[in-house]
């Protein structure tokens, strides 16, 4: 308390000694529109490295605060592999919001050295903003005034989007449709299977495969759905059996987990599953399998 009193007196003394003339004149604060880029889920979400020029993506350019001040225009720009020293224009003079834009793999190719995308390449798209008084706030800059800096706390704000080149998913690489294929257990947090053990995986169709856990009664396959557009996996809640104690266990994928993915280059499939029964919840655990 004593220290607090001393500090308070010091602050009051400092405030009393300050004069208006001691402070530099502050420049006017300008409200700059914040771009909101939204990927169209019906178009390509990733660039398939085995056919990069065939990529067709779509996204909408809007405003995070649609009823606030409007820009004079936006120029939609892109960088490759995070290189902010090489900014290319995808589409200039966007003045209507929202506006949908289509971007193609051949366009990325022509903008960056006429070289097709390879595995691991990424393209980040943003918007250079020109305000009503003509000031330009770039999307990508190694110096100040970048329009998308320090906004991580704004819920749902997406001033930039990124498309990455991944191995394309083809179920035939994982096994013939209708066949049962041996897979190696890479990880099993649920611990029904030891790492390195081999289990059978059923290839159901072009977007579904299944496996069973080590239950003894009412054994049901856990069906994993694969989205070829994103290489993401999911499991709809389903009973997979019981361990002889009469409790039927269910599993469902944990939404948003980074473990929910196939890696076609490595021929792996993973999913993070939440396990439950009538007795309650047992937590979530990842299983990752690799084709032998």
XYZ file of N, CA, C and O in Angstrom, residues 82-202:
484
model
N 5.571 -17.254 -49.450
C 5.841 -16.255 -48.418
C 6.796 -15.146 -48.793
O 7.164 -14.331 -47.942
N 7.192 -15.053 -50.054
C 8.160 -14.046 -50.483
C 7.467 -12.703 -50.713
O 6.881 -12.468 -51.779
N 7.555 -11.805 -49.730
C 6.887 -10.512 -49.831
C 7.628 -9.531 -50.730
O 7.145 -8.423 -50.974
N 8.775 -9.930 -51.229
C 9.501 -9.068 -52.158
C 9.028 -9.267 -53.597
O 9.445 -8.525 -54.492
N 8.194 -10.260 -53.818
C 7.698 -10.537 -55.169
C 6.180 -10.618 -55.134
O 5.597 -11.699 -55.004
N 5.542 -9.462 -55.185
C 4.079 -9.360 -55.121
C 3.529 -9.180 -56.529
O 3.938 -8.265 -57.244
N 2.612 -10.057 -56.919
C 2.016 -9.996 -58.250
C 0.519 -9.682 -58.144
O -0.131 -10.015 -57.154
N -0.015 -9.022 -59.171
C -1.426 -8.623 -59.180
C -2.266 -9.702 -59.849
O -2.019 -10.079 -60.995
N -3.254 -10.190 -59.108
C -4.223 -11.139 -59.678
C -5.348 -10.404 -60.398
O -5.736 -10.764 -61.506
N -5.901 -9.384 -59.740
C -6.982 -8.598 -60.344
C -6.958 -7.195 -59.745
O -6.946 -7.035 -58.533
N -6.954 -6.208 -60.595
C -6.890 -4.823 -60.127
C -8.262 -4.161 -60.180
O -9.197 -4.660 -60.808
N -8.358 -3.049 -59.455
C -9.530 -2.161 -59.504
C -10.836 -2.850 -59.114
O -11.858 -2.723 -59.797
N -10.820 -3.573 -58.006
C -12.066 -4.122 -57.461
C -12.745 -3.022 -56.659
O -12.172 -2.493 -55.705
N -13.950 -2.663 -57.060
C -14.662 -1.556 -56.406
C -16.039 -1.952 -55.879
O -16.693 -1.150 -55.221
N -16.465 -3.176 -56.172
C -17.767 -3.665 -55.698
C -17.528 -4.766 -54.677
O -16.730 -5.681 -54.909
N -18.241 -4.672 -53.538
C -18.046 -5.632 -52.454
C -19.394 -6.163 -51.980
O -20.299 -5.378 -51.696
N -19.541 -7.506 -51.948
C -18.515 -8.508 -52.278
C -18.398 -8.752 -53.782
O -19.338 -8.517 -54.535
N -17.222 -9.219 -54.201
C -16.958 -9.620 -55.582
C -16.308 -10.996 -55.578
O -15.377 -11.226 -54.795
N -16.796 -11.913 -56.428
C -16.183 -13.240 -56.510
C -15.115 -13.249 -57.592
O -15.320 -12.715 -58.689
N -13.996 -13.847 -57.271
C -12.860 -13.923 -58.188
C -12.475 -15.379 -58.401
O -12.463 -16.178 -57.452
N -12.174 -15.730 -59.634
C -11.687 -17.068 -59.971
C -10.197 -16.989 -60.253
O -9.735 -16.090 -60.957
N -9.448 -17.912 -59.688
C -8.005 -17.970 -59.915
C -7.652 -19.375 -60.384
O -8.198 -20.366 -59.892
N -6.772 -19.465 -61.353
C -6.428 -20.750 -61.966
C -4.947 -21.072 -61.762
O -4.118 -20.182 -61.579
N -4.657 -22.361 -61.828
C -3.281 -22.796 -61.720
C -2.409 -22.220 -62.814
O -1.233 -21.899 -62.586
N -2.978 -22.070 -63.998
C -2.215 -21.483 -65.112
C -1.896 -20.021 -64.853
O -0.885 -19.495 -65.337
N -2.742 -19.352 -64.079
C -2.488 -17.951 -63.736
C -1.318 -17.842 -62.754
O -0.440 -16.988 -62.914
N -1.308 -18.698 -61.741
C -0.157 -18.736 -60.843
C 1.118 -18.996 -61.640
O 2.163 -18.382 -61.402
N 1.020 -19.927 -62.581
C 2.178 -20.300 -63.397
C 2.714 -19.097 -64.165
O 3.925 -18.830 -64.169
N 1.828 -18.346 -64.824
C 2.273 -17.217 -65.653
C 2.808 -16.067 -64.812
O 3.698 -15.327 -65.250
N 2.297 -15.921 -63.581
C 2.734 -14.818 -62.730
C 4.105 -15.053 -62.112
O 4.833 -14.106 -61.799
N 4.469 -16.319 -61.936
C 5.709 -16.625 -61.232
C 6.633 -17.486 -62.099
O 6.822 -18.680 -61.871
N 7.158 -16.854 -63.141
C 8.221 -17.461 -63.919
C 7.803 -18.513 -64.910
O 8.642 -19.244 -65.432
N 6.493 -18.601 -65.179
C 5.976 -19.599 -66.122
C 6.386 -21.023 -65.723
O 6.696 -21.868 -66.563
N 6.366 -21.253 -64.406
C 6.719 -22.560 -63.850
C 5.515 -23.121 -63.102
O 4.954 -22.449 -62.227
N 5.115 -24.338 -63.443
C 3.982 -24.963 -62.769
C 4.305 -25.219 -61.297
O 5.465 -25.412 -60.920
N 3.265 -25.240 -60.467
C 3.439 -25.479 -59.036
C 3.966 -26.887 -58.791
O 3.631 -27.832 -59.514
N 4.785 -26.997 -57.766
C 5.274 -28.300 -57.342
C 4.865 -28.536 -55.894
O 4.425 -27.603 -55.198
N 5.017 -29.765 -55.448
C 4.645 -30.129 -54.094
C 5.301 -29.200 -53.081
O 6.510 -28.975 -53.118
N 4.486 -28.627 -52.193
C 4.993 -27.729 -51.154
C 4.859 -26.260 -51.468
O 4.981 -25.427 -50.557
N 4.613 -25.911 -52.734
C 4.400 -24.499 -53.075
C 3.128 -23.977 -52.424
O 2.148 -24.724 -52.244
N 3.129 -22.696 -52.098
C 1.922 -22.070 -51.551
C 1.775 -20.665 -52.106
O 2.768 -20.001 -52.423
N 0.532 -20.232 -52.221
C 0.212 -18.910 -52.755
C -0.723 -18.211 -51.770
O -1.824 -18.709 -51.486
N -0.276 -17.078 -51.254
C -1.075 -16.313 -50.300
C -1.622 -15.074 -50.996
O -0.876 -14.320 -51.624
N -2.922 -14.897 -50.877
C -3.637 -13.833 -51.594
C -4.143 -12.798 -50.586
O -4.667 -13.144 -49.527
N -3.967 -11.537 -50.928
C -4.466 -10.448 -50.105
C -4.939 -9.305 -50.977
O -5.080 -9.439 -52.202
N -5.173 -8.145 -50.356
C -5.706 -6.998 -51.098
C -4.940 -5.734 -50.731
O -4.816 -5.399 -49.552
N -4.421 -5.048 -51.759
C -3.887 -3.699 -51.556
C -5.065 -2.734 -51.521
O -5.869 -2.691 -52.460
N -5.143 -1.946 -50.471
C -6.283 -1.053 -50.283
C -5.889 0.374 -50.647
O -4.876 0.892 -50.163
N -6.698 0.995 -51.487
C -6.564 2.425 -51.751
C -7.745 3.125 -51.088
O -8.905 2.820 -51.385
N -7.450 4.036 -50.152
C -8.510 4.719 -49.425
C -9.110 5.840 -50.273
O -8.612 6.167 -51.352
N -10.166 6.450 -49.750
C -10.857 7.503 -50.488
C -9.966 8.711 -50.759
O -10.176 9.428 -51.736
N -8.948 8.921 -49.919
C -8.058 10.061 -50.158
C -6.798 9.656 -50.913
O -5.845 10.440 -51.005
N -6.765 8.430 -51.446
C -5.674 8.026 -52.323
C -4.502 7.334 -51.665
O -3.562 6.933 -52.353
N -4.530 7.135 -50.353
C -3.438 6.432 -49.689
C -3.556 4.936 -49.961
O -4.652 4.385 -50.027
N -2.396 4.285 -50.110
C -2.361 2.852 -50.411
C -1.810 2.089 -49.212
O -0.736 2.416 -48.688
N -2.548 1.065 -48.781
C -2.123 0.179 -47.706
C -1.968 -1.219 -48.281
O -2.956 -1.875 -48.625
N -0.726 -1.688 -48.416
C -0.498 -2.976 -49.081
C -0.855 -4.168 -48.211
O -0.851 -4.090 -46.978
N -1.124 -5.277 -48.870
C -1.388 -6.532 -48.157
C -0.094 -7.142 -47.649
O -0.060 -7.753 -46.581
N 0.984 -6.978 -48.429
C 2.267 -7.589 -48.083
C 3.362 -6.537 -48.166
O 3.540 -5.886 -49.200
N 4.071 -6.361 -47.054
C 5.126 -5.353 -47.027
C 6.080 -5.682 -45.896
O 5.665 -6.117 -44.820
N 7.342 -5.458 -46.129
C 8.335 -5.676 -45.096
C 8.441 -4.513 -44.138
O 9.184 -4.564 -43.162
N 7.671 -3.447 -44.399
C 7.698 -2.264 -43.540
C 6.303 -2.017 -42.976
O 5.422 -2.845 -43.095
N 6.099 -0.869 -42.378
C 4.836 -0.556 -41.710
C 3.702 -0.344 -42.713
O 3.890 -0.352 -43.922
N 2.515 -0.120 -42.173
C 1.300 0.189 -42.929
C 0.712 -1.003 -43.684
O -0.140 -0.836 -44.543
N 1.171 -2.225 -43.381
C 0.532 -3.394 -43.968
C -0.890 -3.477 -43.434
O -1.115 -3.405 -42.228
N -1.866 -3.655 -44.334
C -3.257 -3.479 -43.897
C -3.782 -4.624 -43.051
O -4.823 -4.496 -42.419
N -3.106 -5.775 -43.024
C -3.647 -6.913 -42.284
C -2.847 -7.226 -41.030
O -2.964 -8.303 -40.470
N -2.014 -6.283 -40.558
C -1.222 -6.538 -39.358
C -2.036 -6.259 -38.099
O -2.946 -5.431 -38.086
N -1.704 -7.006 -37.051
C -2.286 -6.791 -35.720
C -3.808 -6.914 -35.678
O -4.487 -6.175 -34.982
N -4.354 -7.897 -36.422
C -5.813 -8.077 -36.381
C -6.182 -9.484 -35.956
O -7.322 -9.911 -36.128
N -5.220 -10.201 -35.380
C -5.486 -11.589 -35.014
C -6.625 -11.713 -34.013
O -7.282 -12.757 -33.927
N -6.865 -10.651 -33.240
C -7.910 -10.715 -32.219
C -9.305 -10.507 -32.779
O -10.291 -10.673 -32.057
N -9.430 -10.149 -34.051
C -10.744 -9.945 -34.648
C -11.312 -11.301 -35.071
O -10.808 -11.937 -35.988
N -12.354 -11.719 -34.393
C -12.921 -13.043 -34.641
C -13.398 -13.169 -36.080
O -14.150 -12.326 -36.577
N -12.940 -14.207 -36.753
C -13.419 -14.499 -38.105
C -12.792 -13.671 -39.193
O -13.161 -13.811 -40.364
N -11.829 -12.819 -38.866
C -11.206 -11.971 -39.886
C -10.258 -12.797 -40.749
O -9.410 -13.527 -40.241
N -10.406 -12.692 -42.056
C -9.524 -13.396 -42.997
C -9.082 -12.433 -44.095
O -9.589 -12.483 -45.219
N -8.136 -11.546 -43.798
C -7.667 -10.592 -44.809
C -6.808 -11.253 -45.877
O -6.553 -10.645 -46.914
N -6.335 -12.466 -45.602
C -5.591 -13.212 -46.607
C -6.083 -14.653 -46.624
O -6.652 -15.149 -45.646
N -5.860 -15.327 -47.754
C -6.133 -16.760 -47.877
C -4.931 -17.399 -48.550
O -4.158 -16.719 -49.223
N -4.768 -18.702 -48.366
C -3.626 -19.405 -48.933
C -4.071 -20.692 -49.606
O -4.880 -21.448 -49.048
N -3.546 -20.923 -50.807
C -3.726 -22.196 -51.501
C -2.366 -22.893 -51.538
O -1.361 -22.284 -51.911
N -2.354 -24.174 -51.157
C -1.115 -24.926 -51.146
C -1.135 -26.081 -52.123
O -2.204 -26.637 -52.435
N 0.049 -26.447 -52.621
C 0.171 -27.577 -53.539
C 0.436 -28.852 -52.734
O 1.463 -28.959 -52.057
N -0.513 -29.774 -52.814
C -0.423 -31.031 -52.087
C -0.483 -32.192 -53.060
O -0.901 -32.047 -54.201
N -0.068 -33.342 -52.573
C -0.266 -34.550 -53.379
C -1.767 -34.777 -53.535
O -2.516 -34.713 -52.559
N -2.217 -35.040 -54.736
C -3.629 -35.293 -54.971
C -4.052 -36.645 -54.412
O -3.305 -37.622 -54.495
N -5.245 -36.683 -53.821
C -5.753 -37.935 -53.255
C -6.478 -38.737 -54.322
O -7.373 -38.228 -55.007
N -6.091 -39.990 -54.454
C -6.774 -40.949 -55.325
C -6.899 -42.252 -54.551
O -5.885 -42.853 -54.172
N -8.117 -42.677 -54.294
C -8.315 -43.858 -53.456
C -7.598 -45.079 -54.013
O -7.145 -45.948 -53.256
N -7.463 -45.158 -55.342
C -6.794 -46.321 -55.938
C -5.367 -46.474 -55.420
O -4.825 -47.591 -55.383
N -4.738 -45.352 -55.025
C -3.396 -45.431 -54.460
C -3.410 -46.104 -53.089
O -2.400 -46.682 -52.659
N -4.537 -46.019 -52.408
C -4.672 -46.596 -51.074
C -5.147 -48.055 -51.117
O -5.096 -48.751 -50.106
N -5.615 -48.481 -52.262
C -6.079 -49.849 -52.417
C -7.217 -49.927 -53.414
O -7.932 -48.943 -53.637
N -7.386 -51.077 -54.024
C -8.458 -51.257 -55.003
C -9.819 -51.193 -54.320
O -9.999 -51.700 -53.199
N -10.769 -50.543 -54.985
C -12.125 -50.428 -54.444
C -12.683 -51.827 -54.178
O -12.625 -52.713 -55.028
N -13.216 -52.017 -52.974
C -13.806 -53.301 -52.596
C -12.825 -54.274 -51.971
O -13.237 -55.340 -51.486
N -11.542 -53.932 -51.945
C -10.537 -54.856 -51.409
C -10.247 -54.561 -49.944
O -10.581 -53.503 -49.411
N -9.615 -55.510 -49.280
C -9.106 -55.323 -47.923
C -7.583 -55.339 -47.996
O -6.982 -56.270 -48.538
N -6.960 -54.303 -47.461
C -5.536 -54.059 -47.671
C -4.823 -53.996 -46.319
O -5.351 -53.414 -45.359
N -3.623 -54.558 -46.192
C -2.872 -54.440 -44.934
C -2.278 -53.048 -44.756
O -1.667 -52.498 -45.674
N -2.468 -52.491 -43.562
C -1.925 -51.188 -43.210
C -1.110 -51.302 -41.927
O -1.428 -52.103 -41.040
N -0.083 -50.482 -41.841
C 0.738 -50.416 -40.641
C 0.194 -49.343 -39.698
O -0.179 -48.248 -40.145
N 0.153 -49.647 -38.407
C -0.278 -48.666 -37.419
C 0.889 -47.736 -37.111
O 1.895 -48.161 -36.542
N 0.747 -46.471 -37.505
C 1.768 -45.461 -37.232
C 1.603 -44.897 -35.825
O 2.570 -44.627 -35.109
N 0.340 -44.710 -35.430
C 0.029 -44.195 -34.090
C -1.371 -44.639 -33.710
O -2.260 -44.701 -34.570
N -1.570 -44.948 -32.435
C -2.904 -45.264 -31.921
C -2.971 -44.814 -30.469
O -2.598 -45.549 -29.543
N -3.434 -43.598 -30.274
C -3.547 -43.061 -28.926
C -4.526 -43.814 -28.056
O -4.409 -43.805 -26.826
N -5.486 -44.497 -28.667
C -6.470 -45.302 -27.926
C -5.834 -46.597 -27.414
O -6.359 -47.242 -26.520
N -4.730 -46.985 -28.012
C -3.879 -48.093 -27.579
C -4.540 -49.464 -27.718
O -4.218 -50.389 -26.967
N -5.430 -49.598 -28.687
C -5.898 -50.939 -29.026
C -4.842 -51.672 -29.851
O -4.772 -52.905 -29.828
N -4.031 -50.904 -30.603
C -3.027 -51.502 -31.467
C -1.650 -50.938 -31.143
O -1.498 -49.744 -30.891
N -0.663 -51.809 -31.197
C 0.718 -51.380 -30.970
C 1.257 -50.707 -32.228
O 0.926 -51.108 -33.355
N 2.065 -49.695 -32.033
C 2.722 -49.029 -33.164
C 3.574 -50.057 -33.912
O 4.333 -50.822 -33.312
N 3.415 -50.081 -35.241
C 4.155 -51.026 -36.061
C 3.402 -52.290 -36.384
O 3.844 -53.070 -37.248
N 2.276 -52.503 -35.703
C 1.475 -53.695 -36.001
C 0.721 -53.507 -37.309
O 0.603 -52.395 -37.833
N 0.195 -54.597 -37.850
C -0.526 -54.578 -39.124
C -1.990 -54.894 -38.889
O -2.325 -55.847 -38.163
N -2.878 -54.082 -39.501
C -4.315 -54.334 -39.389
C -4.930 -54.236 -40.780
O -4.378 -53.580 -41.672
N -6.085 -54.876 -40.998
C -6.739 -54.787 -42.307
C -7.571 -53.513 -42.431
O -8.221 -53.085 -41.478
N -7.520 -52.896 -43.603
C -8.334 -51.723 -43.908
C -9.173 -52.037 -45.135
O -8.651 -52.515 -46.150
N -10.469 -51.776 -45.030
C -11.405 -52.023 -46.129
C -11.538 -50.774 -46.985
O -11.832 -49.682 -46.485
